[in-house]
Amino acid sequence: MGNVIVATAFIVFGFVLLVVLAMAGDWEQHPDFEQRELARARRRAVKRQRTAGARARDRERWEAHQARQAEKAARAAGTRTPGDDGRG
């Protein structure tokens, strides 16, 4: 019974060793830092082009919001902005 356990342990150890060696076989074939960063930059550029319309709409809404805030602040300070007829 003891020999079966030892043999099984050797088989498992050998299998794990083979898996580790197989995985380590292409250890140096990975892309270097510059290649990874270039791939990331390309993915970011594609995403940026894909979402350009949404960002433009967000920018327009933000600018409109800032204009409303500036108008509100000007009314609160008692000054008038061009085109402000005092109603609001």
Coordinates of C-alpha atoms in Angstrom, one line a residue:
M1 CA 0.0 0.0 0.0
G2 CA 2.9 2.4 0.8
N3 CA 4.4 1.8 -2.6
V4 CA 1.1 2.8 -4.3
I5 CA 1.1 6.1 -2.4
V6 CA 4.7 6.9 -3.2
A7 CA 4.2 6.0 -6.9
T8 CA 1.1 8.2 -7.0
A9 CA 3.0 11.1 -5.4
F10 CA 5.8 10.7 -8.0
I11 CA 3.3 10.6 -10.9
V12 CA 1.5 13.8 -9.6
F13 CA 4.9 15.5 -9.0
G14 CA 6.0 14.5 -12.5
F15 CA 2.8 15.8 -14.1
V16 CA 3.1 19.1 -12.3
L17 CA 6.7 19.4 -13.4
L18 CA 5.7 18.7 -17.0
V19 CA 3.0 21.4 -16.8
V20 CA 5.4 23.9 -15.3
L21 CA 8.0 23.2 -18.0
A22 CA 5.5 23.4 -20.8
M23 CA 4.3 26.8 -19.4
A24 CA 7.9 28.0 -19.0
G25 CA 8.8 27.0 -22.6
D26 CA 7.4 30.3 -24.0
W27 CA 8.4 32.5 -21.1
E28 CA 10.5 34.9 -23.2
Q29 CA 8.0 35.1 -26.1
H30 CA 5.8 37.7 -24.4
P31 CA 5.5 41.3 -25.8
D32 CA 7.8 43.8 -24.2
F33 CA 6.6 47.0 -22.4
E34 CA 6.6 49.1 -25.6
Q35 CA 4.5 46.6 -27.5
R36 CA 1.9 46.3 -24.8
E37 CA 1.7 50.1 -24.5
L38 CA 1.3 50.5 -28.2
A39 CA -1.5 48.0 -28.2
R40 CA -3.2 49.8 -25.3
A41 CA -2.8 53.1 -27.1
R42 CA -4.4 51.7 -30.2
R43 CA -7.4 50.3 -28.2
R44 CA -7.8 53.7 -26.4
A45 CA -7.8 55.5 -29.8
V46 CA -10.5 53.2 -31.2
K47 CA -12.6 53.7 -28.1
R48 CA -12.1 57.5 -28.2
Q49 CA -13.2 57.6 -31.8
R50 CA -16.2 55.4 -31.0
T51 CA -17.3 57.7 -28.2
A52 CA -16.5 61.0 -29.8
G53 CA -20.2 61.9 -30.3
A54 CA -21.2 61.2 -26.7
R55 CA -18.2 63.3 -25.5
A56 CA -19.2 66.2 -27.7
R57 CA -22.8 66.1 -26.4
D58 CA -21.5 66.0 -22.8
R59 CA -19.3 68.9 -23.5
E60 CA -22.2 70.9 -25.0
R61 CA -24.4 70.1 -21.9
W62 CA -21.5 71.1 -19.6
E63 CA -21.0 74.4 -21.3
A64 CA -24.7 75.1 -21.2
H65 CA -24.7 74.3 -17.5
Q66 CA -21.7 76.5 -16.9
A67 CA -23.5 79.4 -18.7
R68 CA -26.6 78.9 -16.6
Q69 CA -24.5 78.9 -13.4
A70 CA -22.7 82.1 -14.5
E71 CA -26.0 83.7 -15.3
K72 CA -27.4 82.7 -11.9
A73 CA -24.3 84.0 -10.1
A74 CA -24.5 87.3 -12.0
R75 CA -28.1 87.7 -11.0
A76 CA -27.3 86.9 -7.4
A77 CA -24.5 89.5 -7.4
G78 CA -26.9 92.1 -8.9
T79 CA -25.1 92.6 -12.2
R80 CA -26.7 91.9 -15.5
T81 CA -25.3 89.8 -18.3
P82 CA -25.8 90.8 -22.0
G83 CA -29.3 89.8 -23.1
D84 CA -30.5 89.5 -19.5
D85 CA -33.8 91.5 -19.2
G86 CA -34.2 90.8 -15.5
R87 CA -36.9 88.2 -15.8
G88 CA -36.1 84.7 -14.8

